[in-house]
PDB file of C-alpha atoms in Angstrom:
ATOM      1  CA  ARG A   1      -6.621  74.706 -51.435  1.00 38.00           C
ATOM      2  CA  SER A   2      -3.206  74.036 -50.040  1.00 37.00           C
ATOM      3  CA  GLY A   3      -1.283  74.437 -53.281  1.00 38.00           C
ATOM      4  CA  ARG A   4       0.794  71.360 -52.557  1.00 37.00           C
ATOM      5  CA  SER A   5       1.706  69.283 -55.563  1.00 35.00           C
ATOM      6  CA  SER A   6       1.607  65.931 -53.784  1.00 37.00           C
ATOM      7  CA  LEU A   7       0.675  64.192 -50.582  1.00 42.00           C
ATOM      8  CA  SER A   8       2.560  61.341 -48.966  1.00 38.00           C
ATOM      9  CA  ILE A   9      -0.561  59.787 -47.401  1.00 45.00           C
ATOM     10  CA  THR A  10      -1.545  56.394 -48.677  1.00 40.00           C
ATOM     11  CA  CYS A  11      -4.519  54.224 -47.829  1.00 41.00           C
ATOM     12  CA  SER A  12      -2.382  51.212 -47.045  1.00 37.00           C
ATOM     13  CA  ALA A  13       0.397  52.517 -44.843  1.00 37.00           C
ATOM     14  CA  TYR A  14       0.868  54.388 -41.615  1.00 35.00           C
ATOM     15  CA  VAL A  15       2.468  57.799 -42.108  1.00 38.00           C
ATOM     16  CA  GLY A  16       4.766  59.359 -39.528  1.00 34.00           C
ATOM     17  CA  LEU A  17       3.244  62.000 -37.293  1.00 34.00           C
ATOM     18  CA  PRO A  18       5.317  65.219 -37.134  1.00 33.00           C
ATOM     19  CA  TRP A  19       3.201  66.804 -34.429  1.00 33.00           C
ATOM     20  CA  GLY A  20       4.131  70.152 -32.987  1.00 33.00           C
ATOM     21  CA  PRO A  21       3.617  71.461 -29.468  1.00 31.00           C
ATOM     22  CA  VAL A  22       0.161  72.093 -28.121  1.00 31.00           C
ATOM     23  CA  SER A  23      -0.982  75.612 -28.976  1.00 32.00           C
ATOM     24  CA  THR A  24      -1.714  77.901 -26.048  1.00 30.00           C
ATOM     25  CA  ALA A  25      -4.891  78.883 -27.888  1.00 37.00           C
ATOM     26  CA  HIS A  26      -6.309  75.470 -26.974  1.00 41.00           C
ATOM     27  CA  PRO A  27      -6.398  73.369 -23.785  1.00 42.00           C
ATOM     28  CA  THR A  28      -2.838  73.005 -22.506  1.00 39.00           C
ATOM     29  CA  ASN A  29      -3.455  69.773 -20.595  1.00 44.00           C
ATOM     30  CA  GLU A  30      -2.479  67.165 -23.205  1.00 45.00           C
ATOM     31  CA  SER A  31      -4.283  64.418 -21.294  1.00 49.00           C
ATOM     32  CA  ALA A  32      -7.548  66.305 -21.911  1.00 89.00           C
ATOM     33  CA  LEU A  33      -7.085  66.350 -25.666  1.00 97.00           C
ATOM     34  CA  PRO A  34      -8.480  63.571 -27.874  1.00 98.00           C
ATOM     35  CA  ALA A  35      -5.896  60.968 -28.811  1.00 98.00           C
ATOM     36  CA  ALA A  36      -7.054  61.544 -32.391  1.00 98.00           C
ATOM     37  CA  VAL A  37     -10.020  62.790 -34.375  1.00 98.00           C
ATOM     38  CA  LEU A  38     -11.409  60.346 -36.931  1.00 98.00           C
ATOM     39  CA  TRP A  39     -13.276  62.077 -39.752  1.00 98.00           C
ATOM     40  CA  ASP A  40     -15.905  60.720 -42.065  1.00 97.00           C
ATOM     41  CA  MET A  41     -15.637  62.357 -45.489  1.00 94.00           C
ATOM     42  CA  ASP A  42     -18.793  62.463 -47.612  1.00 89.00           C
ATOM     43  CA  GLY A  43     -21.354  64.748 -46.025  1.00 89.00           C
ATOM     44  CA  THR A  44     -19.291  65.385 -42.890  1.00 95.00           C
ATOM     45  CA  LEU A  45     -16.054  66.944 -44.110  1.00 95.00           C
ATOM     46  CA  VAL A  46     -17.121  67.782 -47.648  1.00 91.00           C
ATOM     47  CA  ASP A  47     -20.549  68.192 -49.189  1.00 84.00           C
ATOM     48  CA  THR A  48     -20.061  65.479 -51.791  1.00 75.00           C
ATOM     49  CA  GLU A  49     -23.295  63.583 -51.159  1.00 67.00           C
ATOM     50  CA  PRO A  50     -24.937  65.561 -54.022  1.00 68.00           C
ATOM     51  CA  TYR A  51     -22.186  64.205 -56.303  1.00 64.00           C
ATOM     52  CA  TRP A  52     -23.047  60.618 -55.350  1.00 60.00           C
ATOM     53  CA  ILE A  53     -26.770  61.271 -55.683  1.00 67.00           C
ATOM     54  CA  ALA A  54     -26.260  62.770 -59.148  1.00 65.00           C
ATOM     55  CA  ALA A  55     -24.153  59.742 -60.122  1.00 65.00           C
ATOM     56  CA  GLU A  56     -26.919  57.400 -58.938  1.00 65.00           C
ATOM     57  CA  HIS A  57     -29.570  59.275 -60.915  1.00 61.00           C
ATOM     58  CA  GLU A  58     -27.403  59.232 -64.048  1.00 64.00           C
ATOM     59  CA  LEU A  59     -26.557  55.543 -63.667  1.00 66.00           C
ATOM     60  CA  VAL A  60     -30.137  54.434 -63.073  1.00 66.00           C
ATOM     61  CA  GLY A  61     -31.516  56.702 -65.805  1.00 62.00           C
ATOM     62  CA  ALA A  62     -29.017  55.348 -68.319  1.00 63.00           C
ATOM     63  CA  HIS A  63     -30.464  51.856 -67.749  1.00 59.00           C
ATOM     64  CA  GLY A  64     -34.074  52.895 -68.039  1.00 64.00           C
ATOM     65  CA  GLY A  65     -34.878  53.001 -64.343  1.00 65.00           C
ATOM     66  CA  THR A  66     -36.146  55.693 -61.984  1.00 66.00           C
ATOM     67  CA  TRP A  67     -34.448  56.941 -58.829  1.00 64.00           C
ATOM     68  CA  THR A  68     -36.174  59.045 -56.191  1.00 68.00           C
ATOM     69  CA  HIS A  69     -34.892  61.350 -53.474  1.00 64.00           C
ATOM     70  CA  GLU A  70     -35.960  58.767 -50.893  1.00 71.00           C
ATOM     71  CA  ASP A  71     -33.965  56.090 -52.749  1.00 67.00           C
ATOM     72  CA  ALA A  72     -30.889  58.306 -52.648  1.00 63.00           C
ATOM     73  CA  MET A  73     -31.274  59.075 -48.943  1.00 63.00           C
ATOM     74  CA  SER A  74     -31.399  55.352 -48.156  1.00 64.00           C
ATOM     75  CA  LEU A  75     -27.861  54.906 -49.509  1.00 61.00           C
ATOM     76  CA  VAL A  76     -26.195  57.760 -47.603  1.00 60.00           C
ATOM     77  CA  GLY A  77     -23.174  56.421 -45.706  1.00 52.00           C
ATOM     78  CA  ASN A  78     -23.277  52.943 -47.256  1.00 60.00           C
ATOM     79  CA  PRO A  79     -20.202  51.170 -48.628  1.00 63.00           C
ATOM     80  CA  LEU A  80     -20.084  51.425 -52.433  1.00 58.00           C
ATOM     81  CA  ARG A  81     -20.541  47.694 -52.959  1.00 62.00           C
ATOM     82  CA  GLU A  82     -23.606  47.671 -50.738  1.00 67.00           C
ATOM     83  CA  SER A  83     -25.056  50.581 -52.718  1.00 63.00           C
ATOM     84  CA  ALA A  84     -24.269  48.742 -55.951  1.00 62.00           C
ATOM     85  CA  ARG A  85     -26.043  45.647 -54.641  1.00 65.00           C
ATOM     86  CA  ILE A  86     -29.163  47.663 -53.831  1.00 64.00           C
ATOM     87  CA  LEU A  87     -29.074  49.338 -57.241  1.00 61.00           C
ATOM     88  CA  ARG A  88     -28.632  45.985 -58.971  1.00 62.00           C
ATOM     89  CA  GLU A  89     -31.669  44.494 -57.212  1.00 65.00           C
ATOM     90  CA  ARG A  90     -33.974  47.088 -58.729  1.00 60.00           C
ATOM     91  CA  PRO A  91     -35.356  46.170 -62.163  1.00 52.00           C
ATOM     92  CA  ALA A  92     -33.712  48.062 -65.031  1.00 50.00           C
ATOM     93  CA  SER A  93     -31.689  50.173 -62.621  1.00 49.00           C
ATOM     94  CA  ALA A  94     -27.986  49.462 -62.909  1.00 48.00           C
ATOM     95  CA  PRO A  95     -25.291  47.294 -64.529  1.00 48.00           C
ATOM     96  CA  PRO A  96     -23.607  44.424 -62.654  1.00 47.00           C
ATOM     97  CA  GLY A  97     -21.899  45.203 -59.354  1.00 46.00           C
ATOM     98  CA  ASP A  98     -18.308  45.931 -60.421  1.00 53.00           C
ATOM     99  CA  GLU A  99     -19.448  48.044 -63.350  1.00 52.00           C
ATOM    100  CA  SER A 100     -21.912  49.909 -61.143  1.00 48.00           C
ATOM    101  CA  VAL A 101     -19.236  50.688 -58.544  1.00 48.00           C
ATOM    102  CA  ALA A 102     -16.835  51.872 -61.240  1.00 55.00           C
ATOM    103  CA  SER A 103     -19.490  54.095 -62.809  1.00 53.00           C
ATOM    104  CA  GLN A 104     -20.392  55.756 -59.507  1.00 53.00           C
ATOM    105  CA  ARG A 105     -16.733  56.269 -58.603  1.00 52.00           C
ATOM    106  CA  GLY A 106     -15.920  57.748 -61.986  1.00 56.00           C
ATOM    107  CA  LEU A 107     -18.798  60.210 -62.003  1.00 55.00           C
ATOM    108  CA  ALA A 108     -18.190  61.398 -58.439  1.00 56.00           C
ATOM    109  CA  SER A 109     -14.397  61.645 -58.947  1.00 57.00           C
ATOM    110  CA  GLU A 110     -14.864  63.903 -61.951  1.00 62.00           C
ATOM    111  CA  GLN A 111     -16.829  66.342 -59.802  1.00 58.00           C
ATOM    112  CA  VAL A 112     -14.347  66.296 -56.908  1.00 57.00           C
ATOM    113  CA  ARG A 113     -11.457  67.111 -59.225  1.00 61.00           C
ATOM    114  CA  VAL A 114     -13.374  70.195 -60.367  1.00 62.00           C
ATOM    115  CA  GLU A 115     -14.290  71.394 -56.869  1.00 70.00           C
ATOM    116  CA  VAL A 116     -14.094  70.148 -53.282  1.00 76.00           C
ATOM    117  CA  PRO A 117     -17.095  71.638 -51.459  1.00 85.00           C
ATOM    118  CA  TRP A 118     -15.858  71.888 -47.866  1.00 94.00           C
ATOM    119  CA  GLN A 119     -18.485  71.928 -45.159  1.00 94.00           C
ATOM    120  CA  PRO A 120     -18.616  75.209 -43.181  1.00 96.00           C
ATOM    121  CA  GLY A 121     -16.108  75.117 -40.354  1.00 98.00           C
ATOM    122  CA  ALA A 122     -14.332  71.964 -41.576  1.00 97.00           C
ATOM    123  CA  ARG A 123     -11.044  73.499 -42.702  1.00 97.00           C
ATOM    124  CA  GLU A 124     -10.896  75.740 -39.642  1.00 98.00           C
ATOM    125  CA  LEU A 125     -11.356  72.778 -37.289  1.00 98.00           C
ATOM    126  CA  LEU A 126      -8.727  70.734 -39.143  1.00 98.00           C
ATOM    127  CA  THR A 127      -6.265  73.628 -38.769  1.00 98.00           C
ATOM    128  CA  ALA A 128      -7.055  74.047 -35.058  1.00 98.00           C
ATOM    129  CA  LEU A 129      -6.516  70.327 -34.436  1.00 98.00           C
ATOM    130  CA  ARG A 130      -3.184  70.386 -36.240  1.00 98.00           C
ATOM    131  CA  GLU A 131      -2.074  73.398 -34.165  1.00 97.00           C
ATOM    132  CA  ALA A 132      -3.167  71.616 -30.978  1.00 97.00           C
ATOM    133  CA  GLY A 133      -1.116  68.536 -31.903  1.00 97.00           C
ATOM    134  CA  VAL A 134      -4.120  66.236 -32.346  1.00 98.00           C
ATOM    135  CA  PRO A 135      -3.665  63.750 -35.215  1.00 98.00           C
ATOM    136  CA  CYS A 136      -6.484  63.110 -37.663  1.00 98.00           C
ATOM    137  CA  ALA A 137      -7.537  60.209 -39.853  1.00 98.00           C
ATOM    138  CA  LEU A 138      -9.919  60.248 -42.794  1.00 98.00           C
ATOM    139  CA  VAL A 139     -12.218  57.224 -42.477  1.00 98.00           C
ATOM    140  CA  THR A 140     -14.376  56.937 -45.563  1.00 95.00           C
ATOM    141  CA  MET A 141     -16.277  54.387 -47.577  1.00 90.00           C
ATOM    142  CA  SER A 142     -15.244  56.257 -50.714  1.00 87.00           C
ATOM    143  CA  TYR A 143     -12.409  54.635 -52.630  1.00 87.00           C
ATOM    144  CA  ARG A 144      -8.887  56.020 -52.657  1.00 87.00           C
ATOM    145  CA  GLU A 145      -9.271  57.687 -56.037  1.00 83.00           C
ATOM    146  CA  LEU A 146     -11.897  59.968 -54.494  1.00 84.00           C
ATOM    147  CA  ALA A 147     -10.468  60.324 -50.987  1.00 89.00           C
ATOM    148  CA  GLN A 148      -6.906  61.154 -52.035  1.00 87.00           C
ATOM    149  CA  PRO A 149      -7.764  64.425 -53.853  1.00 86.00           C
ATOM    150  CA  VAL A 150      -9.836  65.582 -50.888  1.00 89.00           C
ATOM    151  CA  ALA A 151      -6.942  64.869 -48.492  1.00 93.00           C
ATOM    152  CA  GLU A 152      -4.534  66.688 -50.806  1.00 91.00           C
ATOM    153  CA  MET A 153      -6.721  69.794 -50.811  1.00 89.00           C
ATOM    154  CA  ALA A 154      -7.114  69.858 -47.019  1.00 95.00           C
ATOM    155  CA  PRO A 155      -4.945  72.211 -44.926  1.00 96.00           C
ATOM    156  CA  PRO A 156      -1.283  71.077 -44.927  1.00 95.00           C
ATOM    157  CA  ASP A 157      -0.548  68.029 -42.755  1.00 96.00           C
ATOM    158  CA  ALA A 158      -4.218  67.744 -41.782  1.00 97.00           C
ATOM    159  CA  PHE A 159      -4.414  63.948 -42.126  1.00 98.00           C
ATOM    160  CA  GLN A 160      -1.855  61.426 -40.995  1.00 98.00           C
ATOM    161  CA  VAL A 161      -3.822  58.329 -42.043  1.00 97.00           C
ATOM    162  CA  LEU A 162      -6.500  57.427 -44.587  1.00 98.00           C
ATOM    163  CA  VAL A 163      -8.772  54.400 -44.302  1.00 98.00           C
ATOM    164  CA  CYS A 164     -10.652  53.922 -47.565  1.00 95.00           C
ATOM    165  CA  GLY A 165     -13.602  51.827 -48.610  1.00 91.00           C
ATOM    166  CA  ASP A 166     -11.581  49.675 -51.012  1.00 90.00           C
ATOM    167  CA  GLU A 167      -9.279  48.346 -48.306  1.00 93.00           C
ATOM    168  CA  VAL A 168     -11.617  47.129 -45.575  1.00 95.00           C
ATOM    169  CA  GLU A 169     -13.383  43.779 -45.603  1.00 95.00           C
ATOM    170  CA  ARG A 170     -16.427  45.109 -43.749  1.00 95.00           C
ATOM    171  CA  GLY A 171     -17.545  48.672 -44.297  1.00 93.00           C
ATOM    172  CA  LYS A 172     -19.697  50.898 -42.132  1.00 94.00           C
ATOM    173  CA  PRO A 173     -21.789  50.208 -40.040  1.00 95.00           C
ATOM    174  CA  ASP A 174     -19.234  47.561 -39.037  1.00 97.00           C
ATOM    175  CA  PRO A 175     -16.607  48.995 -36.623  1.00 98.00           C
ATOM    176  CA  GLU A 176     -13.677  47.766 -38.743  1.00 98.00           C
ATOM    177  CA  PRO A 177     -12.919  51.113 -40.483  1.00 98.00           C
ATOM    178  CA  TYR A 178     -12.631  53.050 -37.217  1.00 98.00           C
ATOM    179  CA  LEU A 179     -10.726  50.312 -35.423  1.00 98.00           C
ATOM    180  CA  LEU A 180      -8.276  50.208 -38.335  1.00 98.00           C
ATOM    181  CA  ALA A 181      -7.807  53.993 -38.271  1.00 98.00           C
ATOM    182  CA  ALA A 182      -6.991  53.969 -34.557  1.00 98.00           C
ATOM    183  CA  GLN A 183      -4.635  51.029 -35.027  1.00 98.00           C
ATOM    184  CA  ARG A 184      -2.726  52.826 -37.794  1.00 97.00           C
ATOM    185  CA  LEU A 185      -2.440  55.950 -35.679  1.00 98.00           C
ATOM    186  CA  GLY A 186      -1.274  53.895 -32.716  1.00 98.00           C
ATOM    187  CA  VAL A 187      -3.950  55.276 -30.387  1.00 98.00           C
ATOM    188  CA  ASP A 188      -6.697  53.929 -28.138  1.00 98.00           C
ATOM    189  CA  VAL A 189      -9.947  54.230 -30.080  1.00 98.00           C
ATOM    190  CA  THR A 190     -11.858  54.947 -26.870  1.00 98.00           C
ATOM    191  CA  ARG A 191      -9.785  58.128 -26.490  1.00 98.00           C
ATOM    192  CA  CYS A 192     -10.719  59.269 -29.996  1.00 98.00           C
ATOM    193  CA  VAL A 193     -13.570  61.412 -31.291  1.00 98.00           C
ATOM    194  CA  ALA A 194     -15.256  60.321 -34.510  1.00 98.00           C
ATOM    195  CA  ILE A 195     -17.140  62.916 -36.524  1.00 98.00           C
ATOM    196  CA  GLU A 196     -19.937  61.449 -38.647  1.00 98.00           C
ATOM    197  CA  ASP A 197     -23.160  62.432 -40.425  1.00 94.00           C
ATOM    198  CA  SER A 198     -24.904  59.191 -41.454  1.00 91.00           C
ATOM    199  CA  PRO A 199     -26.670  56.458 -39.460  1.00 93.00           C
ATOM    200  CA  ALA A 200     -24.268  53.825 -40.833  1.00 93.00           C
ATOM    201  CA  GLY A 201     -21.214  55.912 -39.975  1.00 96.00           C
ATOM    202  CA  ILE A 202     -22.432  56.800 -36.494  1.00 97.00           C
ATOM    203  CA  ALA A 203     -23.158  53.131 -35.813  1.00 97.00           C
ATOM    204  CA  SER A 204     -19.677  52.160 -37.037  1.00 98.00           C
ATOM    205  CA  ALA A 205     -17.899  54.728 -34.865  1.00 98.00           C
ATOM    206  CA  ARG A 206     -19.902  53.920 -31.756  1.00 98.00           C
ATOM    207  CA  ALA A 207     -19.453  50.173 -32.221  1.00 98.00           C
ATOM    208  CA  ALA A 208     -15.694  50.772 -32.386  1.00 98.00           C
ATOM    209  CA  GLY A 209     -15.824  52.547 -29.031  1.00 98.00           C
ATOM    210  CA  ALA A 210     -15.030  56.089 -30.199  1.00 98.00           C
ATOM    211  CA  GLU A 211     -16.766  59.077 -28.687  1.00 98.00           C
ATOM    212  CA  THR A 212     -18.983  60.199 -31.538  1.00 98.00           C
ATOM    213  CA  LEU A 213     -20.189  63.576 -32.739  1.00 98.00           C
ATOM    214  CA  GLY A 214     -23.042  63.493 -35.240  1.00 98.00           C
ATOM    215  CA  VAL A 215     -23.175  66.428 -37.666  1.00 97.00           C
ATOM    216  CA  GLU A 216     -26.499  66.917 -39.387  1.00 94.00           C
ATOM    217  CA  ALA A 217     -25.932  67.285 -43.123  1.00 87.00           C
ATOM    218  CA  VAL A 218     -27.985  65.382 -45.707  1.00 80.00           C
ATOM    219  CA  VAL A 219     -29.977  63.118 -43.366  1.00 85.00           C
ATOM    220  CA  PRO A 220     -31.247  63.833 -39.844  1.00 90.00           C
ATOM    221  CA  VAL A 221     -29.052  62.853 -36.907  1.00 95.00           C
ATOM    222  CA  LEU A 222     -31.521  61.505 -34.390  1.00 94.00           C
ATOM    223  CA  PRO A 223     -30.867  61.798 -30.638  1.00 96.00           C
ATOM    224  CA  ALA A 224     -29.498  58.725 -28.918  1.00 97.00           C
ATOM    225  CA  PRO A 225     -28.049  58.060 -25.453  1.00 96.00           C
ATOM    226  CA  GLY A 226     -24.372  58.977 -25.358  1.00 97.00           C
ATOM    227  CA  LEU A 227     -24.383  60.596 -28.821  1.00 98.00           C
ATOM    228  CA  SER A 228     -23.243  64.200 -29.161  1.00 98.00           C
ATOM    229  CA  ARG A 229     -24.785  66.241 -31.980  1.00 98.00           C
ATOM    230  CA  THR A 230     -24.249  69.518 -33.772  1.00 98.00           C
ATOM    231  CA  PRO A 231     -26.013  71.245 -36.672  1.00 97.00           C
ATOM    232  CA  SER A 232     -22.677  72.538 -38.008  1.00 97.00           C
ATOM    233  CA  LEU A 233     -18.937  72.159 -37.631  1.00 97.00           C
ATOM    234  CA  GLU A 234     -18.806  75.923 -37.215  1.00 97.00           C
ATOM    235  CA  LEU A 235     -19.949  75.366 -33.629  1.00 97.00           C
ATOM    236  CA  VAL A 236     -17.184  72.849 -32.881  1.00 98.00           C
ATOM    237  CA  ASP A 237     -13.702  73.594 -31.531  1.00 97.00           C
ATOM    238  CA  VAL A 238     -10.881  71.647 -29.900  1.00 97.00           C
ATOM    239  CA  ALA A 239     -12.192  72.412 -26.412  1.00 97.00           C
ATOM    240  CA  LEU A 240     -15.569  70.858 -27.241  1.00 97.00           C
ATOM    241  CA  LEU A 241     -13.930  67.697 -28.635  1.00 98.00           C
ATOM    242  CA  SER A 242     -11.860  67.481 -25.452  1.00 97.00           C
ATOM    243  CA  ARG A 243     -15.072  67.557 -23.432  1.00 97.00           C
ATOM    244  CA  LEU A 244     -16.317  64.528 -25.346  1.00 97.00           C
ATOM    245  CA  VAL A 245     -13.313  62.343 -24.472  1.00 97.00           C
ATOM    246  CA  ALA A 246     -13.694  63.527 -20.879  1.00 96.00           C
ATOM    247  CA  GLY A 247     -17.143  61.932 -20.857  1.00 95.00           C
ATOM    248  CA  ASP A 248     -19.443  64.863 -21.615  1.00 96.00           C
ATOM    249  CA  VAL A 249     -22.315  64.448 -24.056  1.00 97.00           C
ATOM    250  CA  VAL A 250     -22.980  67.709 -25.902  1.00 97.00           C
ATOM    251  CA  ASP A 251     -26.164  68.232 -27.881  1.00 97.00           C
ATOM    252  CA  LEU A 252     -25.976  71.457 -29.840  1.00 97.00           C
ATOM    253  CA  MET A 253     -28.997  70.388 -31.853  1.00 92.00           C
ATOM    254  CA  GLU A 254     -31.141  70.839 -28.765  1.00 78.00           C
ATOM    255  CA  ASP A 255     -29.456  74.179 -28.047  1.00 66.00           C
ATOM    256  CA  ALA A 256     -30.157  75.339 -31.614  1.00 65.00           C
ATOM    257  CA  THR A 257     -33.863  74.562 -31.371  1.00 62.00           C
ATOM    258  CA  ALA A 258     -34.353  75.788 -27.801  1.00 60.00           C
TER     259      ALA A 258
END
């Protein structure tokens, strides 16, 4: 954890970008670097999907319903209100929409404030991007109360912008969240790399026009034309992300199984 007592990032305002010079440890041609890296949170940056799944099980069980692993997997990457709608449509599964959303948020937030389970390689890549002068945005369907503590515990100055699920009209798989992140950063979304783990998130990023890297976490990331894939962030560095904005498609999933 960074040890910082506060973070000036908000979900509703653009924050100034005090970028430093490009590190000589990374590509020195600034035009080859991504304009920005746009990060999904749950499952991609931090392994919080188990928190959401546990919250779903507790919520459904408290109302006399049953919730299976397959049910939980079907909600991965969804906006909270969409998940609440699905829960509400099941008999004896969940309270009304607003109450369901609040319950899920509360249960997951309690866990995050105890521990942020960073995905392997995530903090190292955030640090490398900061040193290379590449700005980052956190683009999540989680609400601010959950996203803010994660951003605060990231390496210092890792994120310049947050786009949260409670401030967009249309969540993933709609492109709005990623378009909004690029707009707030003042960059061309087609020169950005989005890092995602869920089908809904990948669809959102690709619809926005961002080069997209799928990281396999909770659900499989299936091959698709133009989609780069990796089994872990530990295999990703700034040079690889620069290749993506240059037009390369990199499939480390195929390399890992070869």
